[in-house]
Amino acid sequence: MPVADHGLIGDLRSAALVGTNGTIDWYCCTRFDAPSVFASILDADRGGSFELAADLPARTKQFYFPDTNVLITRFFAEDGVGEIQDFMPVVDDSREADRHRLIRRVVCVRGSLPFRARVAPRFDYGTQPHTVQALGGQAIFESPTLTLALTSTVPLEITGPDVWSLFKLHEGESAVFALDRVGEDVAPRFCPLTEAEHQFNATVGYWRRWVSRSRYRGRWREMVHRSALTLKLLTYAPTGAIIAAPTTSLPEQIGGERNWDYRFVWIRDAAFCVYAMLRLGFTDEAEAFMGYLSEHVRDDPSVAIGPTGPLQIMYGIDGRHELPERELSHLEGYRGSAPVRIGNDAVNQLQLDIYGALIDSLYLYDKWGRPISSAHWDRICELVEWVCEHWDQPDEGVWETRGGRKAFLYSRLMCWVAIERAMRLAQHRGLPADQVRWGQARDAIYRRIMSRGWSEKRHAFVQYEGGDVLDASVLMMPLAKFISPIDPKWLATLDALGEDLVSDSLVYRYDPQASPDGLRGEEGTFSICSFWYVEALTRAGRLDEARLAFEKMLTYANHLGLYAEEIGHTGEQRGNFPQAFTHLSLISAAFNLDRALG
């Protein structure tokens, strides 16, 4: 199915994609980065899936139960109407994750309908064999590393490695399927109709209580809150980590090689998420991420003295440093888009912009959340000192190019942000800082950007020093308060970007033909850049253009208001899905545009 024809459910530990046809075709148990159990989105034959649908021709529609992450898939047939209520119970934010459960509740709401189910797990990305046996009315799937128990209120039939069920429901009747992780510490447990009802109500209550804390009351409340609920789904409660996306290897180009694993914590993405959460008033999520940083992102001596500096660009959700990349050659990839990758070698890249993103989020947390601790300040000072020494190095840049290091303007910009925010924080709180040394480095970066990052030929700020290639990342210049949003040089840049990289309000990151990135093929427009463009137009006072661009961008969301990383030529979603980057930039653009409109 198309990437966009899916909704996301989760329990703050793992997540699953549910298609509009009722099939779960992506699910990792029991955490985001665990090997997949269902991965038919990457290989229809070998990946495994959980099919559940009306057993006759039917139209389908999908929506979220209002103000929740409980997903409803409806089936409309001649003889009746039925629906599947998919959710993972979330009772609280505790760190106890012993029981990991996925519930599929089937209800006939009108007439009568026959249904069919086929549960076909394929463990460890389809590489591990498993057995299945009936035990006390349950089906137990056992692999060498994971055991799952399927309970159902309708009869189950085992056929080979899979479990089937055919059943019919009349108006008002329901059936429940529950898939549990079991082991020495968790025994199999049935999920009768009454318990499913209770867990449904508890999960609905959890999500509604959570989103009710939002302070946003603007024009685009529904889209902003859907984005916030999606970002919350991408948090890993046991550590406070925030992942970039819950999937791997969904391609940026169909049939291409730009397929990456995004189930990790990018310092940049997570820091921007903290900004979005703070904007809406969700300080607990920001505090949890600060806890993740304190607990898991410590100096690794082998890294600190190496070329990547004291921080890696990404970490595992448990804080691990090693994320080796490998290819799963036995999976054909989404619509033949190989290779399928797990792990991410970009972990070894130098990306100087992460220091600005992180320190800016700490500055905002201190401003809008809670005062930072003395330990956090000591850490900030260490990072700023390192930035003062190394800001002028070439790096791989924000887009993680694999075509060699350059003196990227965006990296310089965010180094400036790192120092400027730290200086501002020190002044506001009266904290000890080497203001003279920091100020000299900050000013040197400013002058370098204004002199070498400006192209007289293009009459615009460009991708890297001495070049003439445009790059949408420079849209962050006024957003980061580096330059006035109405500065003549900036307005000229905004016009140049509009001519070269904008297509019907959608924004390309850069032109790979003009600036080779070490990979074959092309890509779609980059959705975070499209929302950055809206915000830049807003700050420049071009509100009519900004509002039109924003409204157009909303039409590219899927039926549930979800976005992948990119949008293709015909409006299709591309890349891993849903993407935190896109949703956090939507929140920021909506917040600032709504405020500007008054």
XYZ file of C-alpha atoms in Angstrom:
598
model
C 0.000 0.000 0.000
C 1.120 3.595 -0.391
C 3.012 4.876 2.626
C 0.349 7.523 3.178
C -2.422 4.910 3.450
C -1.436 4.156 7.037
C -2.072 5.303 10.555
C 0.228 4.958 13.558
C -0.511 3.472 16.961
C 1.860 3.008 19.871
C 2.430 2.828 23.607
C 5.485 5.092 24.108
C 7.770 2.084 23.661
C 6.976 0.735 20.235
C 4.661 1.518 17.335
C 2.776 -0.126 14.489
C 1.551 1.020 11.083
C -2.019 0.045 10.234
C -3.139 0.269 6.604
C -6.528 1.510 5.466
C -7.219 -2.121 4.488
C -6.938 -3.141 8.155
C -3.506 -4.789 7.835
C -0.703 -4.149 10.318
C 2.326 -4.279 8.045
C 4.968 -2.753 10.313
C 5.475 -3.588 13.975
C 8.564 -3.966 16.139
C 8.158 -5.639 19.529
C 8.886 -4.542 22.239
C 10.702 -1.305 21.386
C 11.084 0.989 18.390
C 14.477 -0.380 17.360
C 13.709 -4.044 17.997
C 13.670 -6.429 15.017
C 10.366 -6.414 13.194
C 7.573 -8.925 13.721
C 5.425 -7.543 10.894
C 7.286 -5.924 7.996
C 5.194 -6.568 4.882
C 5.559 -2.879 4.027
C 9.164 -3.801 3.150
C 8.452 -7.231 1.669
C 4.932 -8.553 1.101
C 6.050 -12.198 1.084
C 8.811 -12.367 3.690
C 7.978 -9.494 6.023
C 4.936 -10.803 7.884
C 1.632 -9.089 8.652
C -1.541 -9.085 10.731
C -4.489 -8.971 8.337
C -7.939 -8.145 9.667
C -10.785 -7.039 7.391
C -14.339 -7.550 6.250
C -14.485 -10.787 4.271
C -16.343 -9.284 1.302
C -15.988 -6.221 -0.936
C -16.124 -3.064 1.180
C -15.113 0.564 1.109
C -12.837 1.671 3.929
C -12.239 4.866 5.818
C -9.851 5.579 8.646
C -9.758 8.160 11.413
C -8.419 8.692 14.915
C -10.809 8.509 17.829
C -11.019 12.240 18.667
C -8.024 13.640 20.565
C -6.324 10.241 20.867
C -3.923 7.868 19.147
C -6.586 5.138 18.987
C -7.075 4.315 15.310
C -10.445 3.376 13.782
C -10.669 1.628 10.398
C -14.242 1.366 9.085
C -15.609 -1.066 6.492
C -18.718 -0.147 4.492
C -20.432 -3.038 2.706
C -23.901 -3.717 1.302
C -24.966 -5.756 4.322
C -23.498 -3.680 7.094
C -20.836 -1.442 8.581
C -18.015 -2.622 10.811
C -14.898 -1.145 12.331
C -11.566 -2.115 13.819
C -10.342 -0.206 16.849
C -6.551 -0.517 17.009
C -4.520 0.623 19.992
C -1.743 -0.236 22.387
C -2.808 0.318 25.996
C -1.143 3.253 27.707
C -2.196 3.464 31.310
C 0.598 5.658 32.597
C 4.119 6.880 31.822
C 5.815 4.452 34.194
C 9.066 2.807 33.237
C 7.528 -0.636 33.743
C 7.116 -2.254 30.339
C 6.693 -5.893 31.348
C 3.481 -6.399 29.448
C 3.509 -5.122 25.895
C 0.103 -5.521 24.276
C -1.491 -4.739 20.932
C -5.302 -4.880 20.878
C -7.531 -5.115 17.814
C -11.207 -4.728 18.670
C -13.713 -5.547 15.890
C -17.231 -4.133 16.138
C -20.248 -4.499 13.850
C -22.097 -1.205 14.086
C -24.844 -1.813 11.488
C -26.314 -4.908 9.859
C -24.028 -7.945 9.803
C -20.589 -8.605 8.349
C -18.240 -11.570 7.946
C -14.607 -10.924 8.887
C -11.338 -12.692 8.286
C -8.058 -12.524 10.171
C -4.623 -13.867 9.332
C -1.780 -13.445 11.803
C 1.538 -14.193 10.109
C 4.517 -12.978 12.172
C 7.996 -13.221 10.683
C 10.502 -12.702 13.458
C 13.755 -10.738 13.288
C 13.037 -9.074 9.940
C 11.912 -12.422 8.550
C 15.145 -14.276 9.347
C 14.122 -16.381 12.367
C 11.922 -19.477 12.127
C 9.115 -19.894 14.622
C 6.666 -22.468 15.861
C 2.996 -21.950 16.613
C 0.856 -24.044 18.931
C -2.568 -23.886 20.520
C -2.336 -23.646 24.283
C -5.406 -23.187 26.439
C -7.370 -21.380 23.751
C -4.414 -19.205 22.744
C -1.976 -19.357 19.855
C 1.653 -19.157 20.998
C 4.226 -18.003 18.427
C 7.709 -18.906 19.616
C 10.992 -17.858 18.001
C 14.528 -18.147 19.421
C 14.442 -14.583 20.775
C 10.770 -13.614 21.193
C 7.514 -15.285 22.144
C 4.103 -13.798 21.364
C 0.691 -14.973 22.550
C -2.425 -14.327 20.479
C -5.722 -14.454 22.335
C -9.076 -14.081 20.669
C -12.752 -14.142 21.558
C -13.470 -15.993 18.283
C -12.106 -19.424 17.241
C -8.572 -19.601 15.859
C -7.167 -22.092 13.370
C -3.488 -22.879 12.899
C -2.245 -23.423 9.350
C 1.509 -23.885 9.024
C 3.294 -20.929 10.666
C 0.186 -18.735 10.630
C -3.093 -18.407 12.476
C -6.447 -17.803 10.761
C -9.928 -16.896 11.844
C -13.196 -16.535 9.956
C -16.157 -15.157 11.905
C -19.352 -13.201 11.484
C -20.681 -10.385 13.648
C -24.167 -8.940 13.879
C -25.071 -5.399 14.846
C -23.823 -4.628 18.352
C -21.518 -7.652 18.540
C -17.738 -7.420 18.866
C -14.630 -9.567 18.850
C -11.172 -8.971 20.281
C -7.688 -10.008 19.208
C -4.830 -9.273 21.608
C -1.156 -9.880 20.854
C 1.103 -10.012 23.928
C 4.808 -10.369 24.421
C 5.279 -13.217 26.916
C 8.243 -14.673 28.720
C 9.535 -15.727 32.120
C 8.404 -12.438 33.651
C 5.101 -12.150 31.766
C 2.628 -15.031 31.518
C 0.023 -15.281 28.738
C -3.249 -13.600 29.658
C -6.623 -13.607 27.947
C -8.247 -10.370 26.857
C -12.019 -10.845 27.198
C -14.463 -8.294 25.835
C -14.813 -6.560 29.202
C -11.053 -6.119 29.614
C -10.703 -4.829 26.047
C -13.444 -2.308 26.781
C -11.695 -1.221 29.961
C -8.312 -0.860 28.251
C -9.882 1.017 25.348
C -11.432 3.540 27.743
C -8.225 3.832 29.774
C -6.160 4.448 26.644
C -8.637 7.021 25.298
C -8.563 8.736 28.695
C -4.771 8.810 28.762
C -4.429 10.490 25.373
C -7.223 12.990 26.025
C -5.755 14.017 29.365
C -2.370 14.442 27.742
C -3.450 16.589 24.781
C -5.745 18.708 26.999
C -2.605 20.224 28.526
C -1.797 21.970 25.240
C -1.826 25.756 25.375
C -2.439 26.152 21.637
C -5.842 27.692 20.827
C -5.091 28.991 17.336
C -6.599 28.544 13.882
C -5.061 25.158 13.120
C -5.732 23.452 16.429
C -6.691 20.075 14.962
C -3.518 19.771 12.841
C -1.277 21.082 15.618
C -2.699 18.653 18.153
C -2.434 15.740 15.712
C 1.225 16.660 15.230
C 1.725 16.856 18.995
C 0.066 13.466 19.509
C 2.327 12.035 16.794
C 5.457 13.459 18.419
C 4.347 11.973 21.725
C 3.989 8.578 20.024
C 7.645 8.882 18.976
C 8.876 9.213 22.566
C 10.363 6.239 24.387
C 9.018 6.479 27.930
C 11.644 4.340 29.699
C 14.442 6.817 28.872
C 12.776 10.007 27.570
C 14.297 9.513 24.106
C 12.581 10.971 21.028
C 13.081 9.086 17.765
C 13.160 10.600 14.283
C 10.620 8.119 12.841
C 9.304 4.647 13.759
C 10.308 2.981 10.469
C 13.349 2.034 8.444
C 14.125 2.099 4.729
C 10.939 3.668 3.414
C 12.491 5.229 0.322
C 13.033 8.862 -0.582
C 12.833 7.707 -4.210
C 10.922 4.637 -5.387
C 13.477 2.124 -6.618
C 16.347 4.249 -5.289
C 19.002 3.700 -2.657
C 18.129 6.609 -0.319
C 16.707 4.262 2.297
C 17.696 4.835 5.924
C 16.917 3.603 9.420
C 15.403 6.454 11.468
C 14.535 4.599 14.693
C 17.165 6.447 16.677
C 17.597 9.679 18.607
C 19.023 12.435 16.437
C 20.236 15.191 18.754
C 19.027 17.784 16.231
C 15.549 16.315 15.717
C 14.971 15.698 19.395
C 16.142 19.187 20.344
C 13.723 20.731 17.846
C 10.984 18.468 19.263
C 11.685 19.916 22.699
C 11.148 23.389 21.219
C 7.790 22.331 19.728
C 6.660 20.647 22.946
C 7.634 23.660 25.050
C 5.738 25.960 22.688
C 2.592 23.972 23.405
C 3.206 23.727 27.148
C 4.348 20.096 27.389
C 7.198 20.643 29.833
C 7.225 17.044 31.097
C 8.368 15.759 27.692
C 11.113 18.381 27.574
C 12.199 17.424 31.075
C 12.223 13.720 30.155
C 14.490 14.425 27.188
C 16.814 16.462 29.409
C 16.918 13.412 31.655
C 17.852 11.269 28.658
C 20.705 13.634 27.841
C 21.976 13.654 31.422
C 21.686 9.915 31.864
C 22.735 8.562 28.481
C 24.575 11.153 26.377
C 27.842 11.346 28.225
C 31.335 11.884 26.922
C 32.853 8.800 25.402
C 36.648 9.309 25.581
C 37.177 7.585 22.246
C 34.651 9.936 20.649
C 35.612 13.127 22.472
C 39.178 13.108 21.153
C 38.122 12.034 17.674
C 36.896 14.031 14.677
C 33.217 13.990 15.669
C 33.664 15.980 18.860
C 32.099 15.438 22.290
C 28.660 14.625 20.830
C 27.493 12.102 18.296
C 24.760 13.209 15.944
C 22.554 10.319 17.082
C 22.236 7.664 19.759
C 20.164 4.599 20.453
C 16.968 5.001 22.450
C 18.844 3.469 25.366
C 21.784 5.841 24.856
C 24.084 3.369 23.117
C 26.776 4.838 20.868
C 27.259 2.013 18.374
C 24.637 1.854 15.598
C 26.319 -0.287 12.923
C 24.610 -0.153 9.542
C 23.923 -3.325 7.599
C 21.761 -4.359 4.683
C 18.993 -6.964 4.778
C 19.432 -8.403 1.307
C 16.652 -10.976 1.743
C 13.993 -8.217 1.844
C 13.046 -6.666 -1.486
C 12.278 -3.242 -0.005
C 9.221 -1.023 -0.319
C 8.070 -1.421 -3.946
C 11.455 -2.853 -4.828
C 13.442 -0.031 -3.219
C 16.577 -1.787 -2.042
C 18.635 -1.971 0.010
C 16.750 -2.327 3.268
C 19.034 -1.005 5.974
C 19.112 -1.320 9.749
C 21.487 0.778 11.813
C 22.889 4.033 10.475
C 26.501 4.787 9.541
C 25.786 8.521 9.662
C 26.401 8.143 13.396
C 30.095 8.623 12.592
C 29.629 11.905 10.747
C 30.672 15.326 11.984
C 27.667 17.642 11.985
C 28.478 20.842 13.792
C 24.898 22.131 13.729
C 23.825 19.722 16.498
C 25.573 21.875 19.111
C 23.384 24.852 18.277
C 20.205 22.771 18.209
C 20.978 21.226 21.593
C 22.057 24.395 23.398
C 19.124 26.327 21.957
C 16.738 23.704 23.340
C 18.432 23.920 26.750
C 18.119 27.717 26.631
C 14.402 27.466 25.796
C 13.869 24.802 28.458
C 15.368 27.171 31.013
C 13.156 29.990 29.687
C 9.808 28.208 29.279
C 10.205 25.067 31.363
C 12.346 24.805 34.469
C 15.725 26.340 35.342
C 18.581 24.148 34.164
C 20.778 22.493 36.756
C 24.370 23.393 37.566
C 25.424 20.096 35.951
C 23.650 21.086 32.740
C 25.426 24.437 32.795
C 28.809 22.780 33.252
C 28.033 20.573 30.258
C 26.962 23.568 28.167
C 30.245 25.332 28.982
C 32.227 22.284 27.854
C 30.328 22.138 24.581
C 30.673 25.865 23.912
C 34.397 25.728 24.547
C 34.668 22.914 22.010
C 32.577 24.874 19.473
C 34.799 27.937 19.918
C 37.779 25.800 18.931
C 36.229 23.818 16.068
C 33.436 25.838 14.420
C 35.455 26.494 11.255
C 35.949 22.819 10.365
C 34.269 21.416 7.256
C 31.628 18.799 8.062
C 28.992 16.565 6.471
C 26.251 19.083 7.211
C 22.638 18.922 8.337
C 21.541 16.757 5.400
C 24.099 14.029 6.172
C 25.554 14.068 2.689
C 27.921 11.263 1.785
C 29.815 13.274 -0.796
C 32.574 14.683 1.413
C 32.857 17.476 3.956
C 32.302 21.130 3.118
C 32.182 24.453 4.937
C 28.385 24.451 5.165
C 26.709 27.730 6.052
C 24.051 26.018 8.178
C 26.737 24.411 10.337
C 28.344 27.821 10.892
C 24.940 29.329 11.665
C 24.149 26.786 14.358
C 27.600 27.132 15.901
C 26.767 30.831 16.214
C 23.469 29.832 17.860
C 25.282 27.556 20.319
C 27.532 30.350 21.549
C 24.938 33.141 21.409
C 22.328 31.195 23.413
C 24.876 30.160 25.997
C 25.964 33.778 26.427
C 22.356 34.893 26.726
C 21.640 32.200 29.311
C 24.712 33.128 31.336
C 23.685 36.788 31.408
C 20.079 36.000 32.310
C 20.981 33.632 35.147
C 24.229 35.231 36.262
C 26.129 32.043 35.494
C 29.920 31.912 35.170
C 31.144 32.095 31.581
C 34.126 33.268 29.565
C 32.071 35.981 27.880
C 35.068 37.628 26.195
C 36.319 34.456 24.520
C 32.819 33.320 23.606
C 31.928 36.737 22.233
C 35.008 36.798 20.027
C 34.152 33.388 18.560
C 30.500 34.358 18.064
C 31.461 37.553 16.235
C 34.027 35.737 14.096
C 31.360 33.276 12.950
C 28.978 36.126 12.130
C 31.549 37.922 9.997
C 32.541 34.678 8.268
C 28.934 33.910 7.289
C 28.260 37.439 6.088
C 31.411 37.534 3.971
C 31.961 33.989 2.693
C 28.409 32.653 2.925
C 27.062 35.413 0.659
C 27.231 35.008 -3.113
C 27.226 38.191 -5.170
C 26.590 36.063 -8.242
C 23.396 34.532 -6.809
C 22.606 37.577 -4.676
C 21.806 35.166 -1.862
C 23.245 33.221 1.045
C 24.378 29.839 -0.267
C 24.929 26.257 0.823
C 28.640 26.406 1.574
C 31.486 28.903 1.560
C 32.703 29.911 -1.863
C 29.865 28.134 -3.685
C 26.832 29.291 -5.617
C 24.424 26.462 -4.727
C 21.246 27.375 -2.887
C 20.121 25.363 0.119
C 16.832 25.526 2.028
C 18.618 25.156 5.363
C 19.469 28.874 5.201
C 15.769 29.483 5.922
C 16.791 29.028 9.547
C 18.827 32.265 9.499
C 15.950 34.564 10.531
C 14.262 31.819 12.545
C 17.404 31.499 14.674
C 17.555 35.297 15.008
C 20.890 35.494 13.211
C 19.611 38.062 10.733
C 16.625 40.377 10.615
C 13.754 38.792 8.648
C 13.483 42.046 6.658
C 17.211 42.579 6.058
C 17.740 43.327 2.334
C 20.246 40.469 1.996
C 17.803 38.084 3.587
C 14.864 39.214 1.446
C 16.997 38.721 -1.660
C 17.840 35.213 -0.446
C 14.179 34.455 0.210
C 13.328 35.491 -3.346
C 16.161 33.389 -4.775
C 15.010 30.331 -2.826
C 11.471 30.911 -4.065
C 12.669 30.896 -7.664
C 15.033 27.926 -7.463
C 13.800 25.519 -4.783
C 10.068 26.176 -4.268
C 7.378 24.322 -6.230
C 3.740 25.064 -5.323
C 4.788 26.001 -1.781
C 6.853 22.802 -1.492
C 10.574 23.262 -0.926
C 13.497 21.130 -2.103
C 16.515 20.913 0.206
C 18.991 21.527 -2.612
C 19.694 20.383 -6.161
C 21.721 17.122 -6.005
C 22.873 17.711 -9.581
C 24.392 21.080 -8.664
C 25.700 19.863 -5.312
C 26.464 16.101 -5.508
C 25.716 14.357 -2.204
C 27.375 11.017 -2.890
C 24.141 9.157 -3.702
C 22.409 8.219 -6.918
C 18.966 9.410 -7.876
C 16.765 12.308 -6.881
C 14.481 13.095 -3.990
C 11.191 14.854 -3.329
C 10.544 18.138 -1.601
C 11.567 18.163 2.046
C 8.583 18.877 4.258
C 10.409 20.520 7.159
C 11.843 23.015 4.661
C 8.338 23.766 3.384
C 7.239 24.699 6.887
C 10.452 26.681 7.455
C 9.550 28.600 4.292
C 6.126 29.422 5.743
C 7.756 30.701 8.903
C 10.328 32.771 7.007
C 7.555 34.379 4.939
C 5.651 35.053 8.145
C 8.582 36.772 9.809
C 9.199 38.823 6.647
C 5.638 40.150 6.917
C 4.443 38.390 3.768
C 1.438 36.955 5.580
C -0.826 36.301 2.595
C 1.890 34.238 0.920
C 2.697 32.489 4.182
C -0.903 31.544 4.861
C -1.479 30.264 1.331
C 1.738 28.227 1.452
C 0.736 26.785 4.827
C -2.777 25.884 3.706
C -1.373 24.248 0.561
C 1.067 22.273 2.665
C -1.786 20.973 4.806
C -3.390 19.459 1.692
C -0.364 17.188 1.304
C -0.953 15.486 4.664
C -2.456 12.017 4.542
C -6.057 11.335 5.548
C -5.090 11.376 9.228
C -2.948 14.511 9.145
C 0.351 12.593 9.075
C 3.463 13.384 7.037
C 6.491 11.436 5.922
C 9.872 13.096 5.415
C 9.326 14.152 1.802
C 6.623 14.707 -0.810
C 7.042 13.382 -4.345
C 6.188 14.938 -7.692
C 2.573 13.792 -7.642
C 1.975 14.588 -3.984
C 2.806 11.139 -2.585
C 4.507 10.724 0.789
C 8.131 9.598 0.595
C 10.627 8.481 3.184
C 10.163 7.179 6.707
C 6.710 7.703 8.155
C 5.571 9.562 10.111
C 8.505 11.923 10.491
C 9.085 13.903 13.694
C 10.976 16.636 11.823
C 7.943 17.452 9.690
C 5.443 17.551 12.529
C 7.553 19.697 14.822
C 8.067 22.252 12.028
C 4.313 22.260 11.369
C 3.732 23.168 15.016
C 6.275 25.984 14.888
C 4.926 27.398 11.609
C 1.311 27.241 12.828
C 2.190 28.887 16.121
C 4.083 31.796 14.596
C 1.743 32.333 11.641
C -1.317 32.322 13.904
C 0.312 34.838 16.233
C 1.268 37.105 13.297
C -2.263 36.991 11.890
C -3.619 38.118 15.276
